[in-house]
């Protein structure tokens, strides 16, 4: 494997140039450069792994001045593949991808040196140099088939999702593109991402695989990106060919690989977040996994459900004093902890062929209400499973499919009596299918009465406790509405919705361009939100785009909120320096401290 020591790459003259650049007065940044590395925060003496070289990228609006450096972190979730083991010989949640942004190559280069004092090692067989336009090398594989299935505009000012199919053979081309159309429709209609659609392009890329389907038992098939499951259980799906996935995504074009996603040709639940959003084509669960994992990557947020590992970002607070969503509180000015308990969370992945699964727990008796969530697979009819609580049957109805499915029971009028209780889940067969009859997980939350825990108002924003896998408590904004906690939901809470608007507008500007024709006729082209929406006019009901035209810094009020103007009718005529300013307003964003929803362009007549 090709290796590269950063210290050998960076000459002293480069360091001098970078230092001189940083000493100059700051000015508005008009370009953005970036590089991406993989680091192990638990092993700071290790070299960094270079994932993407320093190159010009889509404008990042957190890079304002010539000296600004901004970092975005994504926790590594995928397993090490063979190409990566040499640099990071262990799997660890301490491994993170760090993308470094700056206004120039030299600024990014200096930040890279600071981040990686022991140098870098290149990633994968298609190893790039530190600076190259041919980002990920040349492949000997067949050219992939690339289709743009949602076209909202130029990738340099849009957010681009790239769906790459794995385990689809050349003969399954029609199936692949039909699956991607279906998943896209599921994602961008209804309640989940429809309001953001004008900001997005969606691409579908078919790199034909030699074999159909994805691997199981930790063994990938001969497929484009080597997707596989650890065992037979319906949970994580991993890629064994990260470098190849990066290479293929880069082929879509400049600035067009913002959110790469690998979709396995498999009919059942499974996926992963991190560098790639991984899901399957499953008609029953593919979209459920996809929208949750995209929520992580779009919003740069951690988990909201109990028993996880990563809790950070706009939807998490370590304490009541650090809550960032106070402007969304249902009771303004009052930050309180909603009183609840995680009585148990158990991800057992138990094969019910081996007999009933029994779970005992002790209730304090002080809580007034409760919610039990079970996930199970291989239970395609009502007779498949039996569930009892303290010896009494819990009524349930199968989803009618063998896929992993979420089932819930709740009691909003009575809590558990103090003392011991027992839940028993029994499998009733048949046990001979490829999808085993498996109890995947059980979670029980208990709540106080409404005066101490807001359960009846599904939209309530407060400080709801969440416990990670080690029992450490953090706080989330909402109880069970948000799909970042409740996988059955199709909606985000208000805090997540606002956060995604802000994250998206870090990478795009409201104004696409200003075109001047016939010497004085100016046309403002913006992303079609608010009154300009066509596909989703209902989303525009409370939105607006306001427009100001300024000549020499003085607003020409006769042009207020116009998108096409004749500059000749301005005070003093058309000649001069012009600034056009557009602002998007939506009730979904209450706090925009960096003024990201506003954009302006300057031009001279």
mmCIF file of C-alpha atoms in Angstrom, residues 84-436:
data_model
loop_
_atom_site.group_PDB
_atom_site.id
_atom_site.type_symbol
_atom_site.label_atom_id
_atom_site.label_comp_id
_atom_site.label_asym_id
_atom_site.label_seq_id
_atom_site.Cartn_x
_atom_site.Cartn_y
_atom_site.Cartn_z
ATOM 1 C CA UNK A 84 -7.464 0.469 6.326
ATOM 2 C CA UNK A 85 -6.152 -2.083 8.807
ATOM 3 C CA UNK A 86 -2.530 -1.045 8.247
ATOM 4 C CA UNK A 87 -3.227 2.481 9.469
ATOM 5 C CA UNK A 88 -5.905 1.739 12.081
ATOM 6 C CA UNK A 89 -5.540 -1.884 13.220
ATOM 7 C CA UNK A 90 -8.663 -1.904 15.380
ATOM 8 C CA UNK A 91 -12.310 -1.006 15.283
ATOM 9 C CA UNK A 92 -13.179 1.871 17.592
ATOM 10 C CA UNK A 93 -15.823 4.523 17.999
ATOM 11 C CA UNK A 94 -12.912 6.849 18.766
ATOM 12 C CA UNK A 95 -12.120 6.847 15.058
ATOM 13 C CA UNK A 96 -13.620 9.898 13.392
ATOM 14 C CA UNK A 97 -13.606 11.392 9.935
ATOM 15 C CA UNK A 98 -12.574 15.041 10.048
ATOM 16 C CA UNK A 99 -13.151 17.312 7.077
ATOM 17 C CA UNK A 100 -11.112 20.516 7.289
ATOM 18 C CA UNK A 101 -12.378 23.601 5.442
ATOM 19 C CA UNK A 102 -10.527 26.834 4.723
ATOM 20 C CA UNK A 103 -10.380 29.702 2.251
ATOM 21 C CA UNK A 104 -7.126 28.587 0.610
ATOM 22 C CA UNK A 105 -4.969 25.529 0.071
ATOM 23 C CA UNK A 106 -2.279 26.916 2.345
ATOM 24 C CA UNK A 107 -4.666 27.499 5.243
ATOM 25 C CA UNK A 108 -6.071 23.974 4.957
ATOM 26 C CA UNK A 109 -2.566 22.544 4.597
ATOM 27 C CA UNK A 110 -1.394 24.220 7.781
ATOM 28 C CA UNK A 111 -4.480 22.999 9.649
ATOM 29 C CA UNK A 112 -3.772 19.498 8.350
ATOM 30 C CA UNK A 113 -0.212 19.668 9.664
ATOM 31 C CA UNK A 114 -1.520 20.728 13.066
ATOM 32 C CA UNK A 115 -4.081 17.925 13.134
ATOM 33 C CA UNK A 116 -1.562 15.301 11.974
ATOM 34 C CA UNK A 117 1.842 16.118 13.531
ATOM 35 C CA UNK A 118 3.048 12.565 12.842
ATOM 36 C CA UNK A 119 2.067 12.621 9.185
ATOM 37 C CA UNK A 120 -0.532 10.866 7.109
ATOM 38 C CA UNK A 121 -0.857 7.541 5.363
ATOM 39 C CA UNK A 122 -2.868 7.330 2.167
ATOM 40 C CA UNK A 123 -6.066 5.328 2.098
ATOM 41 C CA UNK A 124 -6.793 2.424 -0.178
ATOM 42 C CA UNK A 125 -5.362 1.058 -3.400
ATOM 43 C CA UNK A 126 -6.490 4.110 -5.356
ATOM 44 C CA UNK A 127 -4.410 6.369 -3.138
ATOM 45 C CA UNK A 128 -4.511 10.069 -4.038
ATOM 46 C CA UNK A 129 -1.681 12.533 -3.665
ATOM 47 C CA UNK A 130 -2.082 15.364 -1.193
ATOM 48 C CA UNK A 131 -3.023 17.748 -4.005
ATOM 49 C CA UNK A 132 -4.646 16.409 -7.137
ATOM 50 C CA UNK A 133 -7.607 17.097 -9.349
ATOM 51 C CA UNK A 134 -7.971 13.405 -10.177
ATOM 52 C CA UNK A 135 -9.296 12.764 -6.702
ATOM 53 C CA UNK A 136 -9.540 9.012 -6.532
ATOM 54 C CA UNK A 137 -7.587 7.611 -9.427
ATOM 55 C CA UNK A 138 -8.630 5.512 -12.404
ATOM 56 C CA UNK A 139 -10.604 2.291 -12.200
ATOM 57 C CA UNK A 140 -10.300 -0.797 -14.369
ATOM 58 C CA UNK A 141 -13.962 -1.563 -13.696
ATOM 59 C CA UNK A 142 -16.785 -0.898 -16.125
ATOM 60 C CA UNK A 143 -18.033 2.666 -16.235
ATOM 61 C CA UNK A 144 -21.001 2.971 -13.869
ATOM 62 C CA UNK A 145 -24.419 4.054 -15.087
ATOM 63 C CA UNK A 146 -25.248 7.454 -13.578
ATOM 64 C CA UNK A 147 -28.693 9.043 -13.618
ATOM 65 C CA UNK A 148 -29.871 12.266 -12.021
ATOM 66 C CA UNK A 149 -33.313 11.449 -10.671
ATOM 67 C CA UNK A 150 -33.953 14.788 -8.934
ATOM 68 C CA UNK A 151 -32.511 17.877 -10.629
ATOM 69 C CA UNK A 152 -32.879 21.032 -8.555
ATOM 70 C CA UNK A 153 -29.870 22.917 -9.887
ATOM 71 C CA UNK A 154 -26.117 23.151 -10.228
ATOM 72 C CA UNK A 155 -24.319 20.952 -7.650
ATOM 73 C CA UNK A 156 -22.098 23.884 -6.694
ATOM 74 C CA UNK A 157 -25.121 25.417 -4.946
ATOM 75 C CA UNK A 158 -27.181 22.359 -4.040
ATOM 76 C CA UNK A 159 -27.007 19.442 -1.613
ATOM 77 C CA UNK A 160 -26.351 16.225 -3.521
ATOM 78 C CA UNK A 161 -27.341 12.716 -2.439
ATOM 79 C CA UNK A 162 -25.759 9.839 -4.351
ATOM 80 C CA UNK A 163 -27.450 6.434 -4.098
ATOM 81 C CA UNK A 164 -25.019 3.684 -5.132
ATOM 82 C CA UNK A 165 -26.442 0.207 -5.526
ATOM 83 C CA UNK A 166 -24.642 -2.858 -4.222
ATOM 84 C CA UNK A 167 -25.473 -6.433 -5.125
ATOM 85 C CA UNK A 168 -27.358 -5.450 -8.265
ATOM 86 C CA UNK A 169 -26.164 -7.336 -11.355
ATOM 87 C CA UNK A 170 -26.205 -5.865 -14.852
ATOM 88 C CA UNK A 171 -29.420 -7.801 -15.496
ATOM 89 C CA UNK A 172 -31.028 -6.023 -12.512
ATOM 90 C CA UNK A 173 -30.516 -2.507 -13.884
ATOM 91 C CA UNK A 174 -34.234 -1.771 -14.219
ATOM 92 C CA UNK A 175 -34.881 -3.075 -10.707
ATOM 93 C CA UNK A 176 -32.144 -0.842 -9.283
ATOM 94 C CA UNK A 177 -33.404 2.383 -10.828
ATOM 95 C CA UNK A 178 -37.000 1.557 -9.874
ATOM 96 C CA UNK A 179 -35.848 0.993 -6.285
ATOM 97 C CA UNK A 180 -34.002 4.322 -6.201
ATOM 98 C CA UNK A 181 -37.027 6.168 -7.586
ATOM 99 C CA UNK A 182 -39.192 4.575 -4.891
ATOM 100 C CA UNK A 183 -36.792 5.395 -2.050
ATOM 101 C CA UNK A 184 -36.448 8.981 -3.274
ATOM 102 C CA UNK A 185 -40.207 9.405 -3.460
ATOM 103 C CA UNK A 186 -40.574 7.956 0.040
ATOM 104 C CA UNK A 187 -37.918 10.345 1.357
ATOM 105 C CA UNK A 188 -39.133 13.566 -0.234
ATOM 106 C CA UNK A 189 -42.901 13.281 -0.050
ATOM 107 C CA UNK A 190 -44.938 13.448 3.116
ATOM 108 C CA UNK A 191 -43.566 14.809 6.355
ATOM 109 C CA UNK A 192 -39.881 13.967 6.370
ATOM 110 C CA UNK A 193 -37.777 15.915 3.868
ATOM 111 C CA UNK A 194 -40.332 17.404 1.444
ATOM 112 C CA UNK A 195 -39.804 20.986 2.632
ATOM 113 C CA UNK A 196 -36.090 20.766 1.794
ATOM 114 C CA UNK A 197 -36.467 19.297 -1.716
ATOM 115 C CA UNK A 198 -35.597 22.486 -3.695
ATOM 116 C CA UNK A 199 -32.148 22.365 -2.073
ATOM 117 C CA UNK A 200 -31.430 18.803 -3.256
ATOM 118 C CA UNK A 201 -30.199 16.868 -6.232
ATOM 119 C CA UNK A 202 -30.496 13.086 -6.096
ATOM 120 C CA UNK A 203 -28.339 10.759 -8.173
ATOM 121 C CA UNK A 204 -28.569 7.005 -8.743
ATOM 122 C CA UNK A 205 -25.384 5.143 -9.663
ATOM 123 C CA UNK A 206 -25.286 1.519 -10.760
ATOM 124 C CA UNK A 207 -21.894 -0.188 -10.623
ATOM 125 C CA UNK A 208 -22.960 -3.715 -11.665
ATOM 126 C CA UNK A 209 -22.021 -6.515 -9.272
ATOM 127 C CA UNK A 210 -20.923 -10.008 -10.216
ATOM 128 C CA UNK A 211 -23.286 -11.494 -7.626
ATOM 129 C CA UNK A 212 -26.779 -10.492 -6.567
ATOM 130 C CA UNK A 213 -27.551 -9.613 -2.947
ATOM 131 C CA UNK A 214 -25.351 -8.857 0.054
ATOM 132 C CA UNK A 215 -23.180 -11.038 2.261
ATOM 133 C CA UNK A 216 -24.053 -12.594 5.622
ATOM 134 C CA UNK A 217 -22.052 -14.117 8.438
ATOM 135 C CA UNK A 218 -19.303 -11.520 8.061
ATOM 136 C CA UNK A 219 -18.507 -12.614 4.494
ATOM 137 C CA UNK A 220 -19.133 -10.184 1.624
ATOM 138 C CA UNK A 221 -20.276 -11.440 -1.751
ATOM 139 C CA UNK A 222 -18.533 -10.482 -4.983
ATOM 140 C CA UNK A 223 -20.299 -7.146 -5.253
ATOM 141 C CA UNK A 224 -19.361 -3.599 -6.177
ATOM 142 C CA UNK A 225 -18.990 -2.336 -2.607
ATOM 143 C CA UNK A 226 -18.893 -5.574 -0.622
ATOM 144 C CA UNK A 227 -21.863 -4.991 1.690
ATOM 145 C CA UNK A 228 -22.394 -7.653 4.342
ATOM 146 C CA UNK A 229 -24.110 -8.441 7.635
ATOM 147 C CA UNK A 230 -22.162 -9.618 10.675
ATOM 148 C CA UNK A 231 -24.439 -12.617 11.129
ATOM 149 C CA UNK A 232 -27.972 -13.444 10.096
ATOM 150 C CA UNK A 233 -29.601 -10.873 12.394
ATOM 151 C CA UNK A 234 -31.257 -7.848 10.819
ATOM 152 C CA UNK A 235 -29.160 -4.976 12.130
ATOM 153 C CA UNK A 236 -25.866 -3.459 10.913
ATOM 154 C CA UNK A 237 -24.800 -3.642 7.271
ATOM 155 C CA UNK A 238 -21.131 -2.853 6.569
ATOM 156 C CA UNK A 239 -19.057 -2.138 3.477
ATOM 157 C CA UNK A 240 -15.750 -3.896 2.835
ATOM 158 C CA UNK A 241 -14.808 -1.575 -0.058
ATOM 159 C CA UNK A 242 -14.816 1.978 1.274
ATOM 160 C CA UNK A 243 -12.197 3.216 -1.183
ATOM 161 C CA UNK A 244 -14.191 1.908 -4.134
ATOM 162 C CA UNK A 245 -17.337 3.623 -2.867
ATOM 163 C CA UNK A 246 -15.438 6.915 -2.639
ATOM 164 C CA UNK A 247 -14.049 6.457 -6.153
ATOM 165 C CA UNK A 248 -17.430 5.758 -7.727
ATOM 166 C CA UNK A 249 -19.144 8.619 -5.907
ATOM 167 C CA UNK A 250 -16.502 11.047 -7.184
ATOM 168 C CA UNK A 251 -17.366 10.044 -10.765
ATOM 169 C CA UNK A 252 -20.747 11.757 -10.422
ATOM 170 C CA UNK A 253 -18.958 15.079 -10.809
ATOM 171 C CA UNK A 254 -17.561 18.099 -9.028
ATOM 172 C CA UNK A 255 -19.397 19.038 -5.818
ATOM 173 C CA UNK A 256 -21.909 16.209 -6.390
ATOM 174 C CA UNK A 257 -20.969 13.732 -3.654
ATOM 175 C CA UNK A 258 -22.182 15.492 -0.514
ATOM 176 C CA UNK A 259 -24.042 12.547 1.005
ATOM 177 C CA UNK A 260 -23.007 9.169 -0.428
ATOM 178 C CA UNK A 261 -25.387 6.308 0.299
ATOM 179 C CA UNK A 262 -24.953 2.576 -0.348
ATOM 180 C CA UNK A 263 -28.188 0.668 -0.972
ATOM 181 C CA UNK A 264 -27.994 -3.111 -0.701
ATOM 182 C CA UNK A 265 -30.076 -5.361 -2.930
ATOM 183 C CA UNK A 266 -31.696 -7.056 0.040
ATOM 184 C CA UNK A 267 -35.331 -7.245 1.131
ATOM 185 C CA UNK A 268 -34.784 -6.869 4.864
ATOM 186 C CA UNK A 269 -33.901 -4.372 7.590
ATOM 187 C CA UNK A 270 -30.328 -3.212 8.017
ATOM 188 C CA UNK A 271 -28.027 -0.250 7.656
ATOM 189 C CA UNK A 272 -25.458 2.057 9.159
ATOM 190 C CA UNK A 273 -24.525 5.708 9.455
ATOM 191 C CA UNK A 274 -21.165 7.419 9.316
ATOM 192 C CA UNK A 275 -19.161 8.152 6.191
ATOM 193 C CA UNK A 276 -21.774 6.378 4.066
ATOM 194 C CA UNK A 277 -25.466 6.118 4.796
ATOM 195 C CA UNK A 278 -26.124 2.414 4.288
ATOM 196 C CA UNK A 279 -29.569 0.884 3.893
ATOM 197 C CA UNK A 280 -31.328 -1.757 1.822
ATOM 198 C CA UNK A 281 -33.997 -1.765 -0.858
ATOM 199 C CA UNK A 282 -36.465 -3.305 1.623
ATOM 200 C CA UNK A 283 -40.002 -2.118 0.786
ATOM 201 C CA UNK A 284 -40.933 -2.435 4.464
ATOM 202 C CA UNK A 285 -37.896 -0.977 6.243
ATOM 203 C CA UNK A 286 -35.491 0.544 3.716
ATOM 204 C CA UNK A 287 -36.947 4.033 4.032
ATOM 205 C CA UNK A 288 -37.223 3.733 7.830
ATOM 206 C CA UNK A 289 -33.477 3.144 8.111
ATOM 207 C CA UNK A 290 -32.591 5.601 5.362
ATOM 208 C CA UNK A 291 -34.404 8.630 6.768
ATOM 209 C CA UNK A 292 -33.006 8.004 10.280
ATOM 210 C CA UNK A 293 -29.411 7.631 9.095
ATOM 211 C CA UNK A 294 -29.759 10.586 6.721
ATOM 212 C CA UNK A 295 -31.037 12.560 9.707
ATOM 213 C CA UNK A 296 -27.733 11.868 11.456
ATOM 214 C CA UNK A 297 -25.648 12.971 8.500
ATOM 215 C CA UNK A 298 -27.778 15.931 7.403
ATOM 216 C CA UNK A 299 -27.942 17.438 10.875
ATOM 217 C CA UNK A 300 -24.570 16.253 12.221
ATOM 218 C CA UNK A 301 -26.366 14.883 15.271
ATOM 219 C CA UNK A 302 -26.128 11.800 17.450
ATOM 220 C CA UNK A 303 -28.730 9.388 18.771
ATOM 221 C CA UNK A 304 -31.908 10.118 20.687
ATOM 222 C CA UNK A 305 -32.925 6.560 21.553
ATOM 223 C CA UNK A 306 -31.642 4.902 24.715
ATOM 224 C CA UNK A 307 -28.702 2.514 24.859
ATOM 225 C CA UNK A 308 -26.589 4.050 22.090
ATOM 226 C CA UNK A 309 -23.054 5.417 22.038
ATOM 227 C CA UNK A 310 -22.925 8.843 20.377
ATOM 228 C CA UNK A 311 -25.013 11.691 21.816
ATOM 229 C CA UNK A 312 -24.020 15.093 20.465
ATOM 230 C CA UNK A 313 -25.111 17.893 18.182
ATOM 231 C CA UNK A 314 -28.144 20.162 18.175
ATOM 232 C CA UNK A 315 -30.482 17.501 19.595
ATOM 233 C CA UNK A 316 -28.429 16.641 22.675
ATOM 234 C CA UNK A 317 -27.336 18.397 25.860
ATOM 235 C CA UNK A 318 -25.146 17.058 28.642
ATOM 236 C CA UNK A 319 -26.955 19.135 31.268
ATOM 237 C CA UNK A 320 -29.931 21.442 31.667
ATOM 238 C CA UNK A 321 -27.620 24.456 31.618
ATOM 239 C CA UNK A 322 -26.204 23.562 28.193
ATOM 240 C CA UNK A 323 -29.505 23.100 26.349
ATOM 241 C CA UNK A 324 -29.307 24.924 23.010
ATOM 242 C CA UNK A 325 -33.020 24.818 22.155
ATOM 243 C CA UNK A 326 -34.361 27.214 24.797
ATOM 244 C CA UNK A 327 -35.980 29.306 22.045
ATOM 245 C CA UNK A 328 -38.193 26.291 21.239
ATOM 246 C CA UNK A 329 -39.356 25.398 24.763
ATOM 247 C CA UNK A 330 -43.095 24.748 24.991
ATOM 248 C CA UNK A 331 -43.042 26.621 28.292
ATOM 249 C CA UNK A 332 -40.815 29.608 27.447
ATOM 250 C CA UNK A 333 -38.187 30.468 30.004
ATOM 251 C CA UNK A 334 -38.647 27.244 31.955
ATOM 252 C CA UNK A 335 -36.002 24.549 31.618
ATOM 253 C CA UNK A 336 -37.000 21.459 33.530
ATOM 254 C CA UNK A 337 -36.161 17.783 33.345
ATOM 255 C CA UNK A 338 -39.143 15.672 32.361
ATOM 256 C CA UNK A 339 -39.334 12.954 35.015
ATOM 257 C CA UNK A 340 -38.887 9.481 33.556
ATOM 258 C CA UNK A 341 -36.908 6.284 33.978
ATOM 259 C CA UNK A 342 -35.317 3.840 31.593
ATOM 260 C CA UNK A 343 -36.342 0.650 33.356
ATOM 261 C CA UNK A 344 -34.475 -1.532 30.882
ATOM 262 C CA UNK A 345 -33.050 -1.602 27.385
ATOM 263 C CA UNK A 346 -32.028 -4.997 26.084
ATOM 264 C CA UNK A 347 -30.800 -5.767 22.568
ATOM 265 C CA UNK A 348 -30.583 -9.520 22.887
ATOM 266 C CA UNK A 349 -30.791 -10.723 19.256
ATOM 267 C CA UNK A 350 -32.200 -13.963 20.605
ATOM 268 C CA UNK A 351 -33.195 -16.886 18.383
ATOM 269 C CA UNK A 352 -36.619 -17.908 19.678
ATOM 270 C CA UNK A 353 -36.040 -21.410 18.344
ATOM 271 C CA UNK A 354 -34.005 -21.876 21.532
ATOM 272 C CA UNK A 355 -37.063 -21.381 23.754
ATOM 273 C CA UNK A 356 -38.888 -18.479 25.451
ATOM 274 C CA UNK A 357 -36.975 -15.359 26.371
ATOM 275 C CA UNK A 358 -37.630 -14.162 29.922
ATOM 276 C CA UNK A 359 -36.824 -10.687 31.165
ATOM 277 C CA UNK A 360 -37.334 -9.739 34.810
ATOM 278 C CA UNK A 361 -37.304 -6.175 36.090
ATOM 279 C CA UNK A 362 -38.008 -4.276 39.283
ATOM 280 C CA UNK A 363 -40.362 -1.294 39.276
ATOM 281 C CA UNK A 364 -40.158 1.443 41.890
ATOM 282 C CA UNK A 365 -43.912 1.973 41.894
ATOM 283 C CA UNK A 366 -43.642 5.756 41.685
ATOM 284 C CA UNK A 367 -44.192 6.176 37.945
ATOM 285 C CA UNK A 368 -47.679 6.613 36.517
ATOM 286 C CA UNK A 369 -47.349 5.535 32.865
ATOM 287 C CA UNK A 370 -45.155 3.380 30.658
ATOM 288 C CA UNK A 371 -44.158 2.497 27.090
ATOM 289 C CA UNK A 372 -42.807 -0.893 25.979
ATOM 290 C CA UNK A 373 -41.135 -1.230 22.562
ATOM 291 C CA UNK A 374 -40.235 -4.583 21.028
ATOM 292 C CA UNK A 375 -38.533 -5.356 17.732
ATOM 293 C CA UNK A 376 -38.703 -8.816 16.220
ATOM 294 C CA UNK A 377 -38.073 -10.537 12.902
ATOM 295 C CA UNK A 378 -39.450 -13.687 11.311
ATOM 296 C CA UNK A 379 -42.901 -13.084 12.823
ATOM 297 C CA UNK A 380 -45.063 -12.914 9.706
ATOM 298 C CA UNK A 381 -48.427 -13.790 11.289
ATOM 299 C CA UNK A 382 -50.294 -13.284 14.542
ATOM 300 C CA UNK A 383 -49.540 -16.823 15.702
ATOM 301 C CA UNK A 384 -45.773 -16.407 15.321
ATOM 302 C CA UNK A 385 -45.164 -14.992 18.806
ATOM 303 C CA UNK A 386 -46.709 -14.922 22.258
ATOM 304 C CA UNK A 387 -45.928 -12.134 24.741
ATOM 305 C CA UNK A 388 -46.932 -12.081 28.391
ATOM 306 C CA UNK A 389 -46.493 -9.497 31.133
ATOM 307 C CA UNK A 390 -46.676 -10.949 34.626
ATOM 308 C CA UNK A 391 -48.330 -14.024 33.150
ATOM 309 C CA UNK A 392 -51.056 -12.124 31.285
ATOM 310 C CA UNK A 393 -51.016 -12.016 27.456
ATOM 311 C CA UNK A 394 -50.160 -8.736 25.764
ATOM 312 C CA UNK A 395 -52.317 -8.283 22.684
ATOM 313 C CA UNK A 396 -50.341 -7.861 19.511
ATOM 314 C CA UNK A 397 -50.814 -8.018 15.749
ATOM 315 C CA UNK A 398 -48.096 -9.017 13.319
ATOM 316 C CA UNK A 399 -47.045 -6.589 10.601
ATOM 317 C CA UNK A 400 -47.519 -9.463 8.189
ATOM 318 C CA UNK A 401 -43.883 -9.561 7.074
ATOM 319 C CA UNK A 402 -40.746 -11.384 8.182
ATOM 320 C CA UNK A 403 -38.734 -8.170 8.196
ATOM 321 C CA UNK A 404 -37.606 -6.664 11.486
ATOM 322 C CA UNK A 405 -40.587 -4.709 12.796
ATOM 323 C CA UNK A 406 -41.273 -2.352 15.718
ATOM 324 C CA UNK A 407 -44.183 -3.115 18.075
ATOM 325 C CA UNK A 408 -45.347 -0.953 20.985
ATOM 326 C CA UNK A 409 -47.533 -1.258 24.079
ATOM 327 C CA UNK A 410 -48.330 1.555 26.469
ATOM 328 C CA UNK A 411 -50.395 2.359 29.509
ATOM 329 C CA UNK A 412 -51.243 6.030 30.014
ATOM 330 C CA UNK A 413 -53.409 5.572 33.090
ATOM 331 C CA UNK A 414 -51.545 3.166 35.387
ATOM 332 C CA UNK A 415 -47.923 2.497 36.196
ATOM 333 C CA UNK A 416 -46.309 -0.674 37.491
ATOM 334 C CA UNK A 417 -46.755 -1.691 41.102
ATOM 335 C CA UNK A 418 -43.567 -1.675 43.151
ATOM 336 C CA UNK A 419 -41.684 -4.953 42.972
ATOM 337 C CA UNK A 420 -40.683 -7.679 40.532
ATOM 338 C CA UNK A 421 -42.240 -8.107 37.094
ATOM 339 C CA UNK A 422 -41.558 -10.414 34.173
ATOM 340 C CA UNK A 423 -41.972 -10.278 30.414
ATOM 341 C CA UNK A 424 -41.865 -13.548 28.465
ATOM 342 C CA UNK A 425 -41.622 -13.713 24.676
ATOM 343 C CA UNK A 426 -42.137 -17.102 23.039
ATOM 344 C CA UNK A 427 -41.659 -18.096 19.416
ATOM 345 C CA UNK A 428 -44.251 -20.441 17.977
ATOM 346 C CA UNK A 429 -42.489 -21.258 14.703
ATOM 347 C CA UNK A 430 -41.980 -22.171 11.999
ATOM 348 C CA UNK A 431 -38.237 -22.001 12.586
ATOM 349 C CA UNK A 432 -36.883 -23.171 9.248
ATOM 350 C CA UNK A 433 -36.833 -19.926 7.239
ATOM 351 C CA UNK A 434 -33.822 -17.956 6.024
ATOM 352 C CA UNK A 435 -34.985 -15.095 8.274
ATOM 353 C CA UNK A 436 -34.902 -16.565 11.757
#
